[in-house]
Coordinates of C-alpha atoms in Angstrom, one line a residue:
M148 CA 17.0 127.9 -41.1
T149 CA 17.8 125.4 -43.8
L150 CA 20.5 124.2 -46.1
E151 CA 19.6 122.4 -49.4
V152 CA 22.4 121.0 -51.5
D153 CA 22.0 119.0 -54.8
I154 CA 25.2 119.4 -56.9
K155 CA 27.5 117.6 -59.3
K156 CA 31.1 118.4 -60.2
T157 CA 33.7 116.4 -62.2
F158 CA 37.4 116.6 -62.1
G159 CA 38.8 114.2 -64.6
S160 CA 38.0 110.7 -63.3
Y161 CA 36.7 112.0 -60.0
S162 CA 33.0 112.9 -59.7
L163 CA 31.2 114.7 -56.8
D164 CA 27.4 113.9 -56.7
V165 CA 25.8 114.8 -53.4
S166 CA 22.2 115.7 -52.4
F167 CA 21.1 116.5 -48.8
K168 CA 19.1 118.8 -46.7
A169 CA 20.0 120.2 -43.2
E170 CA 17.8 122.0 -40.7
D171 CA 18.6 124.2 -37.7
E172 CA 21.3 121.7 -36.5
V173 CA 24.9 120.7 -36.7
F174 CA 25.2 118.6 -39.8
G175 CA 28.4 116.6 -40.3
L176 CA 30.1 115.4 -43.4
L177 CA 32.2 112.4 -42.4
G178 CA 34.7 110.7 -44.7
A179 CA 38.3 109.9 -45.5
S180 CA 40.6 112.3 -47.2
G181 CA 39.7 112.9 -50.8
C182 CA 36.1 111.8 -50.5
G183 CA 34.6 115.2 -51.4
K184 CA 33.5 116.7 -48.1
S185 CA 35.7 119.8 -48.3
L186 CA 34.8 120.2 -52.0
T187 CA 31.1 120.2 -51.0
M188 CA 31.7 122.9 -48.3
R189 CA 33.8 125.0 -50.7
S190 CA 31.0 124.8 -53.3
I191 CA 28.5 126.1 -50.8
A192 CA 30.9 129.0 -49.9
G193 CA 31.3 129.9 -53.6
I194 CA 35.0 129.1 -53.7
E195 CA 34.3 126.2 -56.1
T196 CA 31.6 126.2 -58.8
P197 CA 29.6 123.0 -59.4
D198 CA 29.0 121.8 -62.9
E199 CA 25.3 121.5 -62.2
G200 CA 22.7 121.6 -59.5
R201 CA 21.3 123.9 -56.8
I202 CA 22.4 125.3 -53.4
V203 CA 19.9 127.2 -51.2
V204 CA 20.6 128.6 -47.7
N205 CA 17.7 129.9 -45.6
G206 CA 15.6 130.4 -48.8
Q207 CA 18.2 132.3 -50.7
V208 CA 19.5 130.7 -53.8
F209 CA 23.3 130.6 -53.8
F210 CA 23.6 128.5 -57.0
D211 CA 21.2 127.2 -59.6
S212 CA 22.7 126.0 -62.9
E213 CA 19.4 125.9 -64.7
Q214 CA 18.5 129.5 -63.7
G215 CA 22.1 130.8 -64.2
I216 CA 22.4 131.9 -60.6
N217 CA 25.9 131.8 -59.0
L218 CA 26.4 134.3 -56.2
K219 CA 29.9 135.5 -55.5
P220 CA 31.5 134.3 -52.2
Q221 CA 31.1 137.8 -50.6
E222 CA 27.4 137.7 -51.4
R223 CA 26.6 134.4 -49.8
K224 CA 26.6 135.3 -46.0
T225 CA 28.6 132.2 -45.1
A226 CA 31.4 131.8 -42.5
L227 CA 34.0 129.2 -43.2
L228 CA 36.6 128.1 -40.6
F229 CA 39.6 126.4 -42.0
Q230 CA 42.1 124.1 -40.3
N231 CA 44.7 126.9 -39.9
Y232 CA 42.0 129.6 -39.0
M233 CA 43.2 131.9 -41.8
L234 CA 43.7 135.0 -39.7
F235 CA 45.2 138.1 -41.5
P236 CA 48.7 138.3 -40.1
N237 CA 49.0 142.1 -40.7
L238 CA 45.8 142.9 -38.8
T239 CA 45.3 143.1 -35.1
V240 CA 42.8 140.9 -33.3
E241 CA 40.0 143.5 -33.4
Q242 CA 40.7 144.2 -37.0
N243 CA 40.5 140.5 -37.8
V244 CA 37.2 140.2 -36.1
A245 CA 35.9 143.3 -37.9
A246 CA 37.1 142.0 -41.3
G247 CA 34.0 139.8 -41.9
I248 CA 31.4 142.5 -41.1
P249 CA 29.7 144.0 -44.2
K250 CA 31.4 147.2 -45.3
E251 CA 28.1 149.1 -45.4
T252 CA 27.7 148.6 -41.6
P253 CA 28.0 151.9 -39.8
K254 CA 31.2 152.3 -37.8
S255 CA 29.4 152.7 -34.5
E256 CA 27.5 149.5 -35.1
R257 CA 30.7 147.7 -36.3
D258 CA 32.5 148.7 -33.1
V259 CA 29.7 147.4 -30.9
I260 CA 29.7 144.0 -32.8
V261 CA 33.5 143.7 -32.5
A262 CA 33.4 144.5 -28.8
E263 CA 30.6 142.0 -28.1
E264 CA 32.4 139.1 -29.9
L265 CA 35.8 139.9 -28.3
Q266 CA 34.1 139.7 -24.9
R267 CA 32.1 136.6 -25.8
F268 CA 35.2 134.6 -26.7
D269 CA 37.4 136.1 -23.9
V270 CA 39.9 137.7 -26.2
A271 CA 39.2 141.4 -25.5
A272 CA 42.6 141.7 -23.6
F273 CA 44.4 140.8 -26.9
A274 CA 42.5 143.3 -29.1
K275 CA 45.7 145.2 -30.1
R276 CA 47.8 142.1 -30.6
Y277 CA 48.6 140.4 -33.9
P278 CA 47.9 136.7 -34.6
A279 CA 51.6 135.7 -34.3
Q280 CA 51.5 137.0 -30.7
L281 CA 48.7 134.6 -29.8
S282 CA 48.6 130.9 -28.8
G283 CA 46.8 128.3 -30.9
G284 CA 43.8 128.4 -28.6
Q285 CA 43.7 132.2 -28.7
Q286 CA 43.9 132.2 -32.5
Q287 CA 41.0 129.8 -32.7
R288 CA 38.8 132.0 -30.4
V289 CA 39.6 135.0 -32.6
A290 CA 38.6 133.1 -35.7
L291 CA 35.3 132.0 -34.0
A292 CA 34.7 135.6 -32.9
R293 CA 35.2 136.7 -36.5
M294 CA 32.7 134.1 -37.7
L295 CA 29.9 135.3 -35.5
A296 CA 30.7 139.0 -36.1
A297 CA 29.9 138.5 -39.8
R298 CA 26.3 137.5 -38.7
P299 CA 26.3 134.6 -41.3
G300 CA 23.4 132.6 -42.4
I301 CA 25.4 129.4 -42.1
L302 CA 28.5 128.3 -40.3
M303 CA 31.0 125.9 -41.9
L304 CA 34.0 124.3 -40.2
D305 CA 36.6 122.3 -42.2
E306 CA 38.4 119.9 -39.8
P307 CA 39.4 122.6 -37.3
F308 CA 41.2 120.2 -35.0
S309 CA 43.2 118.0 -37.4
A310 CA 46.6 119.5 -36.6
L311 CA 46.2 119.7 -32.8
D312 CA 47.5 117.4 -30.1
S313 CA 44.9 115.6 -28.0
H314 CA 45.2 117.8 -24.9
L315 CA 44.9 121.1 -26.8
K316 CA 42.1 119.6 -28.9
S317 CA 40.0 118.8 -25.8
V318 CA 40.4 122.3 -24.5
L319 CA 39.6 124.0 -27.8
E320 CA 36.6 121.8 -28.3
Q321 CA 34.9 123.6 -25.5
N322 CA 35.2 126.9 -27.4
L323 CA 33.4 125.2 -30.3
T324 CA 30.7 123.9 -28.1
G325 CA 30.1 127.4 -26.8
L326 CA 29.9 128.7 -30.4
F327 CA 27.3 126.1 -31.4
E328 CA 25.1 127.0 -28.4
L329 CA 25.2 130.6 -29.5
F330 CA 24.5 130.2 -33.2
E331 CA 20.9 129.9 -34.4
G332 CA 21.0 128.2 -37.8
T333 CA 22.6 125.5 -39.8
I334 CA 26.2 124.5 -39.0
L335 CA 28.1 122.3 -41.5
Y336 CA 31.0 120.4 -39.9
V337 CA 33.6 118.4 -41.9
S338 CA 35.6 115.7 -40.2
H339 CA 37.3 112.3 -40.7
D340 CA 37.0 111.5 -37.0
I341 CA 33.9 109.6 -35.9
D342 CA 34.3 110.5 -32.2
E343 CA 34.6 114.2 -33.1
A344 CA 31.6 114.0 -35.4
V345 CA 29.4 112.2 -32.8
R346 CA 30.3 114.8 -30.1
F347 CA 29.4 117.8 -32.2
C348 CA 26.9 116.7 -34.9
D349 CA 23.1 116.1 -34.6
T350 CA 23.1 114.4 -38.0
I351 CA 26.0 112.8 -39.9
A352 CA 26.4 112.1 -43.6
V353 CA 29.0 109.4 -44.5
M354 CA 30.8 110.2 -47.7
E355 CA 32.9 108.0 -50.0
Q356 CA 34.4 108.8 -53.4
G357 CA 32.2 111.8 -54.0
K358 CA 28.9 110.2 -52.9
L359 CA 26.8 110.1 -49.7
M360 CA 26.6 106.5 -48.5
E361 CA 24.2 107.1 -45.6
I362 CA 22.8 109.8 -43.4
D363 CA 21.8 109.2 -39.8
K364 CA 22.1 110.2 -36.2
G365 CA 25.5 109.6 -34.6
R366 CA 24.6 106.8 -32.2
E367 CA 22.6 105.0 -35.0
L368 CA 25.6 105.3 -37.3
I369 CA 27.8 103.6 -34.7
E370 CA 25.3 100.9 -33.6
N371 CA 23.7 100.2 -37.0
P372 CA 25.9 101.2 -39.9
K373 CA 24.3 100.7 -43.4
S374 CA 27.4 100.9 -45.6
L375 CA 31.0 99.6 -45.7
A376 CA 32.1 103.2 -45.5
G377 CA 30.0 103.6 -42.3
I378 CA 31.5 100.5 -40.8
K379 CA 35.1 101.6 -41.4
L380 CA 34.5 105.3 -40.4
G381 CA 32.7 104.1 -37.3
G382 CA 35.9 102.6 -36.0
C383 CA 35.2 98.9 -36.8
K384 CA 38.6 97.2 -37.3
N385 CA 37.3 94.1 -39.0
A386 CA 35.4 94.6 -42.3
P387 CA 36.0 91.7 -44.7
D388 CA 34.2 91.1 -47.9
A389 CA 31.2 88.7 -47.6
V390 CA 29.2 86.3 -49.8
Y391 CA 25.7 85.1 -49.1
V392 CA 25.5 81.4 -47.9
D393 CA 22.1 81.4 -46.3
D394 CA 19.8 83.7 -44.4
H395 CA 22.1 83.6 -41.3
T396 CA 25.5 82.7 -42.8
V397 CA 28.1 84.5 -44.9
Y398 CA 31.4 83.3 -46.3
C399 CA 34.4 85.7 -46.0
P400 CA 36.9 84.7 -48.7
Q401 CA 39.7 86.9 -47.2
W402 CA 39.3 85.1 -43.8
G403 CA 38.5 81.7 -45.5
V404 CA 35.7 80.9 -43.0
E405 CA 31.9 81.0 -42.7
I406 CA 30.5 83.4 -40.1
R407 CA 27.1 82.9 -38.5
T408 CA 25.0 86.0 -37.7
S409 CA 21.7 86.5 -35.9
Q410 CA 20.9 89.3 -38.3
V411 CA 19.2 88.3 -41.6
V412 CA 21.7 88.3 -44.5
P413 CA 20.6 90.0 -47.7
K414 CA 21.5 88.0 -50.9
D415 CA 23.4 91.0 -52.2
V416 CA 25.5 91.3 -49.0
K417 CA 28.8 93.2 -49.6
A418 CA 30.7 93.0 -46.3
I419 CA 30.4 92.4 -42.6
G420 CA 31.7 94.4 -39.7
L421 CA 33.1 93.1 -36.3
R422 CA 34.4 95.4 -33.6
A423 CA 37.8 94.3 -32.2
F424 CA 36.6 94.3 -28.6
N425 CA 33.6 92.0 -29.2
L426 CA 35.8 88.8 -29.6
S427 CA 36.4 86.7 -26.6
L428 CA 38.5 83.7 -25.5
A429 CA 36.8 80.3 -25.5
D430 CA 37.7 77.1 -23.7
G431 CA 37.4 74.9 -26.8
P432 CA 35.3 74.2 -30.0
G433 CA 31.7 75.4 -30.0
E434 CA 29.2 77.5 -31.9
G435 CA 30.8 80.6 -33.3
V436 CA 34.3 79.5 -32.0
Y437 CA 37.3 79.4 -34.3
R438 CA 40.8 78.0 -34.0
M439 CA 43.3 80.9 -34.4
R440 CA 46.9 81.8 -34.1
V441 CA 48.3 85.2 -32.9
D442 CA 50.4 86.6 -35.7
R443 CA 51.2 90.0 -34.2
V444 CA 50.6 92.0 -31.0
S445 CA 50.9 95.7 -30.1
D446 CA 50.2 97.4 -26.8
S447 CA 48.6 100.7 -26.0
R448 CA 48.1 102.3 -22.5
F449 CA 45.2 100.0 -21.4
D450 CA 44.9 97.2 -23.9
R451 CA 46.6 94.9 -26.3
M452 CA 45.7 94.6 -30.0
A453 CA 46.3 91.0 -31.3
L454 CA 46.2 90.1 -35.0
L455 CA 44.8 86.7 -35.5
E456 CA 44.9 84.2 -38.4
F457 CA 42.2 81.5 -38.9
L458 CA 43.9 78.1 -38.8
D459 CA 41.0 76.1 -40.5
R460 CA 40.6 78.2 -43.7
R461 CA 38.6 76.7 -46.6
E462 CA 40.5 75.5 -49.6
D463 CA 38.9 78.2 -51.8
A464 CA 40.0 81.0 -49.5
D465 CA 42.1 83.9 -50.8
E466 CA 45.7 82.9 -50.9
L467 CA 47.2 83.8 -47.5
V468 CA 50.1 86.3 -47.5
G469 CA 52.8 86.9 -45.0
A470 CA 53.6 90.1 -43.1
S471 CA 56.5 90.8 -45.5
E472 CA 54.2 91.0 -48.4
Q473 CA 51.6 93.7 -49.2
E474 CA 50.7 95.1 -45.8
M475 CA 47.0 96.0 -46.5
H476 CA 46.3 92.5 -48.0
Y477 CA 48.0 90.9 -45.0
L478 CA 45.8 92.9 -42.6
H479 CA 42.6 92.2 -44.4
Q480 CA 43.2 88.5 -44.0
R481 CA 43.6 88.7 -40.3
V482 CA 41.2 89.5 -37.4
F483 CA 41.8 92.4 -35.1
W484 CA 41.2 91.5 -31.4
R485 CA 41.4 94.2 -28.7
I486 CA 41.9 92.8 -25.2
D487 CA 41.6 94.9 -22.0
A488 CA 44.8 94.5 -20.0
G489 CA 42.6 94.0 -16.9
V490 CA 40.9 90.8 -18.1
G491 CA 43.8 88.5 -17.0
K492 CA 44.5 87.5 -13.4
S493 CA 48.0 89.0 -13.7
G494 CA 47.1 91.8 -16.1
W495 CA 49.6 92.0 -19.0
D496 CA 51.2 88.7 -18.2
E497 CA 48.0 86.8 -19.0
L498 CA 47.3 88.4 -22.4
P499 CA 47.8 86.4 -25.6
N500 CA 51.2 86.6 -27.2
R501 CA 52.6 86.1 -30.7
G502 CA 52.6 82.5 -31.7
D503 CA 49.8 81.4 -29.3
E504 CA 47.1 79.1 -30.7
L505 CA 43.7 79.9 -29.2
W506 CA 40.0 79.2 -29.5
V507 CA 38.3 82.5 -30.1
R508 CA 34.5 83.2 -30.2
I509 CA 32.9 85.6 -32.7
P510 CA 29.4 86.4 -31.3
E511 CA 26.7 86.2 -34.0
G512 CA 24.7 89.0 -32.4
K513 CA 27.6 91.5 -32.8
I514 CA 28.0 91.2 -36.6
Y515 CA 27.1 94.2 -38.8
I516 CA 25.9 93.4 -42.4
V517 CA 25.9 95.8 -45.3
N518 CA 25.2 95.6 -49.0
K519 CA 26.7 98.9 -50.2

């Protein structure tokens, strides 16, 4: 079972240009809103038509601009699950599940398939109900049953949990895990959530502005990102621009300081990444230690996020802005530091507060370096 995609499509100033191959696995498209991941999925399903390129699923050519092949959506044997599940409100549960089965399938066989999938996803008791009479979790299970009932060559899921609260999401994720275990073939999974992608996907492709920036295994993407998009999507709070100084030093104009790194710095370095929990408090000056002031703090259940300003910025640093000015520019010039509430002797009372001046260590072995 394979998926081969090599397509281009232009909308005004926006261009989609992606090329990848997926095997019998869960292949994730990870990126921010508007990066092109859903457009890629819709092109595979036949809802959108690329300007040029080729799409092949399990040896069947869905689209080939040179050969003039462009199968209709109903000819493509795909199953696409949207965020809102797209159940037919005027059909019962069993009718919804049957809707995706090819019309030429004999009724006796169709009934067997529907019964199997209703039983598999534990919705047989709701067979005669309508979608409006079901909970969100029940609707999702019906949508999943309809997907498998269609006996598709590829499954595609477009951010199926984006509108759910965390508790319901954790419950419904188990439904999806069961589906993935049952399906033999390629599963394409679109998400903007790195944790979700890592949980479900064998391979993850990072997308930005219509292009694939890197493709890797989930753990490798987190521990060794190869692009600025990968750093940001991997949950790294600090990702300033960087300029080459020497093989183990970069200058960050937004921060106004030089940062040492144990990793070799390429001359075309673009940015560095530093996770907020990798900073630590120091007793005083030293290697990799900087004098900083706490500009802002915010608390969550188990930790405090402190926003730090470097106090010994170089004269050629970007002009420092205040919190009342452009928010994103303000944030890019500060360092995010996440501190566990349990690190202090008295818990919360011992954590840094706004206005505190501190010595903070940035470990050179925890710096990510990317050149794209």
